[in-house]
CSV table of C-alpha atoms and ligand atoms in Angstrom, one decimal:
chain,number,residue,atom,x,y,z
A,1,MET,CA,-28.2,110.5,116.5
A,2,VAL,CA,-30.0,107.7,114.8
A,3,SER,CA,-27.8,104.8,113.7
A,4,LYS,CA,-27.2,104.6,110.0
A,5,TYR,CA,-28.4,101.0,109.9
A,6,THR,CA,-31.9,101.5,111.2
A,7,LEU,CA,-35.2,102.0,109.4
A,8,ASP,CA,-35.6,105.4,111.1
A,9,TYR,CA,-32.4,106.6,109.5
A,10,ALA,CA,-33.7,105.4,106.1
A,11,LYS,CA,-36.9,107.3,106.6
A,12,GLN,CA,-35.0,110.4,107.5
A,13,LEU,CA,-33.1,110.1,104.2
A,14,ASP,CA,-36.5,109.7,102.4
A,15,GLU,CA,-37.8,112.9,104.1
A,16,LYS,CA,-34.8,114.8,102.9
A,17,ASP,CA,-34.9,113.4,99.3
A,18,ILE,CA,-35.6,116.3,96.9
A,19,LEU,CA,-36.9,113.8,94.3
A,20,LYS,CA,-39.3,112.1,96.7
A,21,SER,CA,-42.5,113.5,95.0
A,22,PHE,CA,-41.7,111.7,91.7
A,23,ARG,CA,-42.3,108.3,93.4
A,24,GLU,CA,-46.0,109.0,93.4
A,25,GLU,CA,-46.0,109.3,89.6
A,26,PHE,CA,-45.1,105.7,89.1
A,27,TYR,CA,-47.2,102.5,89.2
A,28,LEU,CA,-45.5,100.6,92.1
A,29,LYS,CA,-46.8,97.2,93.1
A,30,PRO,CA,-48.0,97.6,96.7
A,31,ASP,CA,-46.7,94.2,97.8
A,32,SER,CA,-43.3,94.2,96.2
A,33,ILE,CA,-40.0,96.2,96.0
A,34,TYR,CA,-38.8,96.8,92.5
A,35,MET,CA,-35.0,96.6,92.1
A,36,ASP,CA,-35.0,96.0,88.4
A,37,GLY,CA,-35.4,99.4,86.9
A,38,ASN,CA,-32.1,99.0,85.0
A,39,SER,CA,-33.7,96.1,83.0
A,40,LEU,CA,-37.2,97.5,82.5
A,41,GLY,CA,-38.2,100.7,84.1
A,42,LEU,CA,-41.7,101.1,85.6
A,43,LEU,CA,-44.7,102.7,84.0
A,44,SER,CA,-45.3,106.3,85.1
A,45,LYS,CA,-48.7,108.0,84.9
A,46,ARG,CA,-47.3,110.6,82.4
A,47,ALA,CA,-46.0,107.8,80.1
A,48,GLU,CA,-49.4,106.1,80.3
A,49,ARG,CA,-51.1,109.4,79.4
A,50,THR,CA,-49.1,110.2,76.3
A,51,LEU,CA,-49.5,106.7,75.1
A,52,LEU,CA,-53.3,106.9,75.5
A,53,GLU,CA,-53.3,110.4,73.9
A,54,SER,CA,-51.6,108.9,70.9
A,55,LEU,CA,-54.1,106.1,70.7
A,56,GLU,CA,-56.8,108.8,70.9
A,57,ASP,CA,-55.1,110.6,68.0
A,58,TRP,CA,-55.3,107.4,65.9
A,59,LYS,CA,-59.0,107.0,66.9
A,60,LYS,CA,-59.9,110.6,66.1
A,61,TYR,CA,-57.7,111.5,63.1
A,62,GLY,CA,-56.9,108.3,61.3
A,63,ILE,CA,-54.2,109.1,58.6
A,64,ASP,CA,-54.3,112.7,59.6
A,65,GLY,CA,-52.6,111.8,62.9
A,66,TRP,CA,-49.3,112.1,61.0
A,67,ASN,CA,-49.6,115.9,61.2
A,68,GLN,CA,-52.4,116.6,63.7
A,69,GLY,CA,-53.5,115.7,67.2
A,70,ASN,CA,-51.8,115.7,70.5
A,71,HIS,CA,-48.5,114.4,69.3
A,72,PRO,CA,-48.2,114.4,65.4
A,73,TRP,CA,-46.5,111.2,64.4
A,74,PHE,CA,-44.4,112.6,61.6
A,75,TYR,CA,-42.4,114.7,63.9
A,76,MET,CA,-42.5,112.5,67.0
A,77,ALA,CA,-38.9,111.1,66.7
A,78,GLU,CA,-37.5,114.6,66.3
A,79,LYS,CA,-39.5,116.0,69.2
A,80,LEU,CA,-38.3,113.2,71.4
A,81,ALA,CA,-34.8,113.9,70.3
A,82,GLU,CA,-35.0,117.5,71.6
A,83,LYS,CA,-35.7,116.1,75.1
A,84,ILE,CA,-33.1,113.2,75.0
A,85,ALA,CA,-30.4,115.6,73.7
A,86,GLN,CA,-30.4,117.2,77.1
A,87,LEU,CA,-29.6,113.8,78.8
A,88,VAL,CA,-26.7,113.0,76.5
A,89,GLY,CA,-25.1,116.4,76.1
A,90,ALA,CA,-25.8,117.0,72.5
A,91,SER,CA,-27.7,119.4,70.3
A,92,HIS,CA,-31.1,118.2,69.3
A,93,GLU,CA,-30.0,117.6,65.6
A,94,GLU,CA,-27.4,115.1,66.8
A,95,VAL,CA,-30.0,112.8,68.4
A,96,ILE,CA,-32.9,110.8,67.0
A,97,VAL,CA,-35.3,108.3,68.5
A,98,THR,CA,-35.5,105.3,66.2
A,99,GLY,CA,-35.0,101.6,65.9
A,100,SER,CA,-33.6,99.6,68.8
A,101,THR,CA,-30.2,99.2,70.4
A,102,THR,CA,-29.2,96.4,68.1
A,103,VAL,CA,-30.7,97.9,65.0
A,104,ASN,CA,-29.1,101.2,65.7
A,105,LEU,CA,-25.7,99.5,66.2
A,106,HIS,CA,-26.1,97.8,62.8
A,107,GLN,CA,-27.0,101.1,61.2
A,108,LEU,CA,-24.0,103.0,62.8
A,109,VAL,CA,-21.5,100.3,62.0
A,110,ALA,CA,-22.9,100.0,58.5
A,111,THR,CA,-22.4,103.8,58.2
A,112,PHE,CA,-19.1,104.4,60.0
A,113,TYR,CA,-17.1,101.2,59.7
A,114,LYS,CA,-14.9,101.9,56.6
A,115,PRO,CA,-12.1,99.4,56.5
A,116,GLU,CA,-9.1,100.5,54.4
A,117,GLY,CA,-5.7,99.1,53.9
A,118,ILE,CA,-4.5,97.4,57.1
A,119,ARG,CA,-7.2,99.2,59.1
A,120,THR,CA,-9.9,96.5,59.0
A,121,LYS,CA,-10.5,95.5,62.6
A,122,ILE,CA,-13.2,96.4,65.2
A,123,LEU,CA,-12.2,96.7,68.8
A,124,ALA,CA,-14.7,95.8,71.5
A,125,ASP,CA,-14.3,94.1,74.9
A,126,GLU,CA,-14.9,90.6,76.4
A,127,LEU,CA,-17.5,91.8,78.9
A,128,THR,CA,-19.8,93.5,76.6
A,129,PHE,CA,-23.5,92.6,76.0
A,130,PRO,CA,-23.8,89.7,73.6
A,131,THR,CA,-26.1,91.4,71.1
A,132,ASP,CA,-23.3,94.0,70.4
A,133,ILE,CA,-20.9,91.1,69.6
A,134,TYR,CA,-23.3,89.4,67.4
A,135,ALA,CA,-24.0,92.6,65.5
A,136,LEU,CA,-20.3,93.3,65.1
A,137,GLN,CA,-19.5,89.8,63.9
A,138,SER,CA,-22.2,89.9,61.3
A,139,GLN,CA,-21.1,93.4,60.1
A,140,LEU,CA,-17.6,92.1,59.7
A,141,SER,CA,-18.9,89.1,57.7
A,142,ILE,CA,-21.0,91.3,55.5
A,143,HIS,CA,-17.9,93.3,54.7
A,144,GLY,CA,-16.0,90.1,53.8
A,145,TYR,CA,-13.8,90.0,56.9
A,146,ASP,CA,-13.4,87.0,59.2
A,147,PRO,CA,-14.9,87.9,62.6
A,148,GLN,CA,-12.5,85.5,64.3
A,149,THR,CA,-9.5,87.6,63.4
A,150,ASN,CA,-11.1,91.0,62.9
A,151,LEU,CA,-13.1,91.4,66.0
A,152,ILE,CA,-10.7,92.1,68.9
A,153,ARG,CA,-12.0,91.9,72.4
A,154,VAL,CA,-10.1,93.7,75.2
A,155,LYS,CA,-9.6,91.3,78.1
A,156,SER,CA,-10.7,92.1,81.6
A,157,ARG,CA,-8.1,91.5,84.4
A,158,ASP,CA,-10.6,90.2,86.9
A,159,GLY,CA,-13.8,89.3,84.9
A,160,ARG,CA,-15.6,92.4,86.3
A,161,PHE,CA,-13.9,95.5,85.1
A,162,LEU,CA,-12.1,96.9,82.1
A,163,ASP,CA,-8.9,98.9,82.5
A,164,GLU,CA,-8.9,102.0,80.3
A,165,GLY,CA,-5.1,101.6,79.9
A,166,ASP,CA,-5.6,98.1,78.5
A,167,ILE,CA,-8.2,99.4,76.0
A,168,ILE,CA,-5.8,102.2,74.9
A,169,GLU,CA,-3.0,99.7,74.4
A,170,ALA,CA,-5.3,97.7,72.1
A,171,MET,CA,-5.9,100.8,69.9
A,172,THR,CA,-3.4,99.7,67.3
A,173,ASP,CA,-2.9,100.7,63.6
A,174,ASP,CA,-5.1,97.9,62.3
A,175,ILE,CA,-8.2,99.1,64.2
A,176,ALA,CA,-10.9,100.9,62.1
A,177,LEU,CA,-13.6,101.3,64.7
A,178,ILE,CA,-14.1,101.0,68.5
A,179,ILE,CA,-17.4,100.0,70.1
A,180,LEU,CA,-17.6,100.0,73.9
A,181,PRO,CA,-20.3,100.3,76.6
A,182,THR,CA,-20.6,103.5,78.6
A,183,VAL,CA,-21.5,101.4,81.7
A,184,LEU,CA,-20.8,97.7,81.9
A,185,TYR,CA,-24.1,95.8,82.2
A,186,ARG,CA,-22.9,93.4,84.9
A,187,SER,CA,-20.5,95.3,87.2
A,188,GLY,CA,-21.9,98.7,86.6
A,189,GLN,CA,-18.5,100.2,85.9
A,190,ILE,CA,-18.4,103.5,84.0
A,191,LEU,CA,-15.8,103.8,81.4
A,192,ASP,CA,-13.9,107.1,81.0
A,193,LEU,CA,-15.5,108.1,77.7
A,194,LYS,CA,-13.6,111.4,77.4
A,195,ARG,CA,-10.2,109.8,77.8
A,196,LEU,CA,-11.1,106.9,75.5
A,197,THR,CA,-12.5,109.2,72.8
A,198,GLU,CA,-9.4,111.4,72.9
A,199,GLU,CA,-7.0,108.4,72.7
A,200,ALA,CA,-9.0,106.9,69.8
A,201,HIS,CA,-8.9,110.1,67.9
A,202,LYS,CA,-5.2,110.6,68.4
A,203,ARG,CA,-4.8,107.4,66.6
A,204,GLY,CA,-7.3,108.2,63.8
A,205,ILE,CA,-9.8,105.7,65.1
A,206,MET,CA,-13.6,106.2,65.1
A,207,ILE,CA,-15.3,105.4,68.4
A,208,GLY,CA,-18.9,104.8,69.4
A,209,PHE,CA,-20.6,103.8,72.6
A,210,ASP,CA,-23.5,101.6,73.8
A,211,GLY,CA,-25.3,103.8,76.3
A,212,CYS,CA,-28.0,101.3,77.5
A,213,HIS,CA,-27.0,101.3,81.1
A,214,SER,CA,-26.1,105.0,81.4
A,215,ILE,CA,-28.9,106.8,79.6
A,216,GLY,CA,-31.3,108.3,82.3
A,217,ALA,CA,-28.9,107.3,85.1
A,218,ILE,CA,-26.0,109.6,84.6
A,219,PRO,CA,-25.3,112.8,82.7
A,220,HIS,CA,-23.3,112.6,79.4
A,221,LEU,CA,-21.3,115.1,77.4
A,222,PHE,CA,-21.1,113.3,74.1
A,223,SER,CA,-20.6,116.4,72.0
A,224,GLU,CA,-18.0,118.0,74.4
A,225,TRP,CA,-16.1,114.8,74.5
A,226,GLY,CA,-16.2,114.5,70.7
A,227,VAL,CA,-17.7,111.0,70.7
A,228,ASP,CA,-18.4,109.9,67.1
A,229,PHE,CA,-21.7,108.2,67.8
A,230,ALA,CA,-23.7,106.3,70.4
A,231,TYR,CA,-26.9,104.2,70.6
A,232,TRP,CA,-29.1,103.0,73.5
A,233,CYS,CA,-32.4,101.6,74.5
A,234,ASN,CA,-35.1,103.7,76.2
A,235,TYR,CA,-36.8,101.0,78.2
A,236,LYS,CA,-34.3,100.7,81.1
A,237,HIS,CA,-33.6,103.8,83.2
A,238,LEU,CA,-35.7,105.9,80.8
A,239,ASN,CA,-39.0,104.0,81.6
A,240,GLY,CA,-40.2,104.0,78.0
A,241,GLY,CA,-41.9,100.7,78.2
A,242,PRO,CA,-41.2,97.1,76.9
A,243,GLY,CA,-39.8,97.4,73.4
A,244,ALA,CA,-39.6,101.2,73.6
A,245,VAL,CA,-38.0,102.6,70.5
A,246,GLY,CA,-34.3,103.2,71.0
A,247,GLY,CA,-32.1,106.2,70.4
A,248,LEU,CA,-28.9,107.2,68.6
A,249,TYR,CA,-26.4,110.1,68.6
A,250,VAL,CA,-24.3,111.2,65.7
A,251,ASN,CA,-21.7,113.9,66.2
A,252,ARG,CA,-22.5,116.8,63.9
A,253,LYS,CA,-19.1,116.6,62.2
A,254,HIS,CA,-20.4,113.4,60.6
A,255,PHE,CA,-23.7,114.9,59.2
A,256,GLY,CA,-23.9,114.2,55.5
A,257,THR,CA,-22.3,110.7,55.8
A,258,MET,CA,-24.5,108.5,53.7
A,259,PRO,CA,-26.4,106.0,55.9
A,260,GLY,CA,-25.2,102.4,55.6
A,261,LEU,CA,-28.8,101.2,55.8
A,262,ALA,CA,-30.8,103.8,54.0
A,263,GLY,CA,-34.5,104.2,54.1
A,264,TRP,CA,-37.1,106.9,53.3
A,265,PHE,CA,-37.5,108.1,56.9
A,266,GLY,CA,-33.9,109.3,56.7
A,267,SER,CA,-35.0,111.9,54.2
A,268,LYS,CA,-35.1,115.6,54.8
A,269,LYS,CA,-38.6,116.1,56.1
A,270,ASP,CA,-39.8,118.4,53.4
A,271,LYS,CA,-38.4,116.2,50.7
A,272,GLN,CA,-39.7,112.8,51.9
A,273,PHE,CA,-43.0,112.9,50.1
A,274,ASP,CA,-41.5,114.1,46.8
A,275,MET,CA,-41.1,110.3,46.4
A,276,GLU,CA,-37.9,110.7,44.4
A,277,HIS,CA,-35.6,107.7,43.8
A,278,THR,CA,-32.6,109.7,45.0
A,279,LEU,CA,-32.4,110.1,48.8
A,280,THR,CA,-32.0,113.6,50.0
A,281,GLN,CA,-30.9,112.8,53.5
A,282,ALA,CA,-31.7,114.9,56.5
A,283,GLU,CA,-28.8,117.1,57.7
A,284,SER,CA,-29.0,115.6,61.1
A,285,ALA,CA,-29.0,112.4,63.1
A,286,GLY,CA,-32.5,111.9,61.6
A,287,ALA,CA,-30.7,110.7,58.4
A,288,TYR,CA,-30.1,107.4,60.2
A,289,GLN,CA,-33.7,106.5,60.6
A,290,ILE,CA,-34.8,103.7,58.3
A,291,GLY,CA,-38.6,103.2,57.9
A,292,THR,CA,-41.9,104.3,59.5
A,293,PRO,CA,-41.4,104.9,63.2
A,294,HIS,CA,-43.1,102.6,65.8
A,295,VAL,CA,-45.3,105.4,67.0
A,296,LEU,CA,-47.0,103.6,69.8
A,297,SER,CA,-43.7,102.5,71.2
A,298,CYS,CA,-42.4,106.0,71.1
A,299,ALA,CA,-45.5,107.6,72.7
A,300,PRO,CA,-44.8,106.7,76.4
A,301,LEU,CA,-41.4,108.3,76.1
A,302,ILE,CA,-43.0,111.7,75.6
A,303,GLY,CA,-44.4,111.7,79.1
A,304,SER,CA,-41.5,109.8,80.6
A,305,LEU,CA,-38.9,112.2,79.4
A,306,ASP,CA,-40.7,115.1,80.8
A,307,ILE,CA,-40.2,113.6,84.2
A,308,PHE,CA,-36.5,113.4,83.6
A,309,LEU,CA,-36.2,117.0,82.4
A,310,GLU,CA,-38.3,118.2,85.4
A,311,ALA,CA,-36.3,116.2,87.9
A,312,GLY,CA,-33.0,117.2,86.3
A,313,ILE,CA,-30.4,114.6,85.4
A,314,GLU,CA,-27.8,116.0,87.8
A,315,ASN,CA,-30.3,115.5,90.7
A,316,ILE,CA,-31.1,112.0,89.5
A,317,ARG,CA,-27.4,111.2,89.4
A,318,GLU,CA,-26.8,112.6,92.8
A,319,LYS,CA,-29.6,110.6,94.4
A,320,SER,CA,-28.6,107.5,92.4
A,321,LEU,CA,-25.1,107.7,93.8
A,322,THR,CA,-26.3,108.2,97.4
A,323,ILE,CA,-28.9,105.4,97.4
A,324,ASN,CA,-26.6,102.9,95.7
A,325,GLN,CA,-23.9,103.8,98.2
A,326,TYR,CA,-26.4,103.3,101.0
A,327,LEU,CA,-27.2,99.8,99.6
A,328,ILE,CA,-23.5,99.0,99.6
A,329,ASP,CA,-23.1,100.2,103.2
A,330,LEU,CA,-26.0,98.0,104.3
A,331,VAL,CA,-24.6,95.0,102.5
A,332,GLU,CA,-21.3,95.4,104.2
A,333,PHE,CA,-22.8,95.9,107.6
A,334,GLU,CA,-25.7,93.3,107.5
A,335,LEU,CA,-24.4,90.6,105.2
A,336,GLU,CA,-20.9,90.2,106.4
A,337,ASN,CA,-19.5,86.7,106.2
A,338,MET,CA,-22.5,85.5,104.1
A,339,GLY,CA,-20.5,84.9,101.0
A,340,PHE,CA,-21.3,88.1,99.1
A,341,PHE,CA,-18.8,90.1,97.1
A,342,ILE,CA,-19.6,93.6,95.9
A,343,GLY,CA,-18.7,93.4,92.2
A,344,THR,CA,-19.3,97.1,91.5
A,345,PRO,CA,-16.8,99.9,91.6
A,346,ARG,CA,-16.6,101.8,95.0
A,347,GLU,CA,-15.6,105.2,93.6
A,348,ASP,CA,-18.6,107.3,92.6
A,349,ILE,CA,-17.0,108.4,89.4
A,350,ARG,CA,-16.7,104.8,88.2
A,351,ARG,CA,-20.1,103.5,89.3
A,352,GLY,CA,-23.3,103.5,87.2
A,353,GLY,CA,-26.8,103.0,88.5
A,354,HIS,CA,-26.8,99.6,90.0
A,355,VAL,CA,-25.0,97.3,92.5
A,356,SER,CA,-23.8,93.8,91.6
A,357,LEU,CA,-23.7,91.3,94.4
A,358,GLU,CA,-21.8,88.2,93.5
A,359,HIS,CA,-22.6,85.0,95.3
A,360,LYS,CA,-22.2,81.3,94.3
A,361,GLU,CA,-25.9,80.7,95.1
A,362,ALA,CA,-27.0,83.8,93.2
A,363,ALA,CA,-29.6,82.1,90.9
A,364,ARG,CA,-31.6,80.6,93.8
A,365,ILE,CA,-31.1,83.6,96.1
A,366,CYS,CA,-32.8,85.7,93.3
A,367,LYS,CA,-35.7,83.2,93.3
A,368,ALA,CA,-36.0,83.5,97.1
A,369,LEU,CA,-36.0,87.3,96.8
A,370,LYS,CA,-38.9,87.1,94.3
A,371,GLU,CA,-40.8,84.8,96.6
A,372,ASN,CA,-40.3,87.3,99.4
A,373,GLY,CA,-41.5,90.4,97.5
A,374,VAL,CA,-38.2,91.8,96.0
A,375,ILE,CA,-37.7,91.9,92.3
A,376,PRO,CA,-34.0,91.7,91.5
A,377,ASP,CA,-32.3,90.4,88.4
A,378,PHE,CA,-29.9,87.6,87.9
A,379,ARG,CA,-26.9,87.6,85.5
A,380,ALA,CA,-25.4,84.2,85.1
A,381,PRO,CA,-23.4,82.7,86.6
A,382,ASN,CA,-23.3,84.4,89.9
A,383,ILE,CA,-24.6,88.0,89.9
A,384,ILE,CA,-27.6,89.5,91.7
A,385,ARG,CA,-28.1,93.0,90.3
A,386,LEU,CA,-30.0,95.4,92.5
A,387,ALA,CA,-30.9,98.8,91.1
A,388,PRO,CA,-32.4,101.4,93.4
A,389,VAL,CA,-33.7,104.0,91.0
A,390,ALA,CA,-33.5,107.7,91.8
A,391,LEU,CA,-37.1,108.5,90.7
A,392,TYR,CA,-39.0,105.8,92.4
A,393,THR,CA,-37.0,103.8,95.0
A,394,SER,CA,-37.0,104.9,98.6
A,395,TYR,CA,-34.2,104.5,101.1
A,396,ALA,CA,-36.7,102.6,103.3
A,397,GLU,CA,-37.2,100.1,100.5
A,398,VAL,CA,-33.4,99.6,100.2
A,399,TRP,CA,-33.3,99.0,104.0
A,400,LYS,CA,-36.1,96.4,103.7
A,401,VAL,CA,-34.5,94.6,100.8
A,402,ILE,CA,-31.4,94.1,102.8
A,403,GLN,CA,-33.4,92.8,105.8
A,404,ILE,CA,-35.2,90.4,103.5
A,405,LEU,CA,-31.9,89.2,102.0
A,406,LYS,CA,-30.4,88.8,105.4
A,407,ASN,CA,-33.3,86.7,106.5
A,408,ILE,CA,-33.1,84.6,103.3
A,409,MET,CA,-29.5,83.9,104.0
A,410,SER,CA,-29.7,83.2,107.7
A,411,GLU,CA,-32.7,80.9,107.3
A,412,LYS,CA,-31.3,79.4,104.1
A,413,LYS,CA,-34.6,80.1,102.4
A,414,TYR,CA,-32.9,79.8,99.0
A,415,GLU,CA,-32.2,76.1,99.4
A,416,LYS,CA,-35.6,74.9,98.3
A,417,PHE,CA,-34.9,76.4,94.8
A,418,LYS,CA,-32.6,75.0,92.1
A,419,ASN,CA,-29.5,77.1,91.5
A,420,GLU,CA,-30.3,77.6,87.8
A,421,ARG,CA,-31.5,80.5,85.8
A,422,GLU,CA,-35.1,80.8,84.4
A,423,VAL,CA,-35.6,81.1,80.6
A,424,ILE,CA,-35.7,84.9,81.1
A,425,ALA,CA,-33.3,86.4,83.6
B,1,LIG,C1,-30.3,96.0,77.2
B,1,LIG,C2,-29.1,96.0,76.4
B,1,LIG,C3,-29.1,95.8,75.0
B,1,LIG,C4,-30.4,95.4,74.4
B,1,LIG,O1,-30.5,95.5,73.0
B,1,LIG,P1,-31.9,95.6,72.3
B,1,LIG,O2,-31.6,95.8,70.9
B,1,LIG,O3,-32.6,96.8,72.9
B,1,LIG,O4,-32.6,94.3,72.6
B,1,LIG,C5,-28.0,96.0,74.3
B,1,LIG,N1,-26.8,96.4,74.9
B,1,LIG,C6,-26.7,96.6,76.2
B,1,LIG,C7,-25.4,97.0,76.8
B,1,LIG,C8,-27.9,96.4,77.0
B,1,LIG,O5,-27.8,96.6,78.3
């Protein structure tokens, strides 16, 4: 039997990988190993093709591209929603591709945050992504509430993870709305969305989730769990390209709720061009679109999502778990006593699509990794995030990354860099 820690073993795993053919669909740089698909996914040939087809439609049809051509622009957001709905466990009417993570959060809070009596507060957590906090603070201010006292952030016990019990304890009578991540962006912890949704609803509280780090990495059952709403970006695991248009989910029980930030693209499709001054909103998540869609930033998603549907999100999740576990095993075996701490949950059910390695020299280790052909990402102050991606990362690459990292540590190759982050990390 081949030892688990050899390149031969990694190659055997690659041979057996049922998703291995998808790797050829992506533009991989020949001289580097990409471990940053959880920040910006790579371009696939299919995504490139649907973008070029959309440009072609513009070239050929001009204004008529709205209803003609390869991918008519007027229905693009709804067509994309049909595909994404399968990844989030929703009916297609409950999903729309629009806006961006932050804009969609603003829209959903503007729509569903309805302070009343003593219920004025919004519950979030202290580990969440900063843009979510900024958006919530500004929404509270717009409503005339002091964010200092009305934005409650559940504390983490160890700076890495959140305890669902602590979150539930914070669901008090004065909370109007809860906003939490599906997967924490630093530690990769998955929250128990089903349990949190049930507990929120028992207390009459509306709950929504930021799905940036779970969409395309793990399956979701938003409708079955009864989640009120969710929002996410499509440029991370979904490989939609830099600035790809985002997505949102609204549970059908809320259809008809007037959008907080209304615009003409929220109209019922057949009414929109009546140009009336009274909005007849779509009877779907489409109602929460605002203005003209960013067509060219939607177009790559058409091809990219086809890959996800073909590969199957269950298969993607299975490989993601296996390859991330393989990375963890190698770290424990090869990098013992080198000052690394695995800041990611060990249990499959609690782990998203990346591994966080904590190290006090993390910033400059990341720079050394880049110089040695590995693209990681750094999260201040001490996290190296490595994301082996199911569709295009091989086990042999993971093996090589750990060898490179081991060499950087034993030769102290990181010492020539400053232990500071770059402007973009
Ligand atoms: C990437 C990310 C964002 C980014 O928001 P944008 O509006 O797309 O810039 C927001 N929240 C989380 C959790 C993220 O990981």
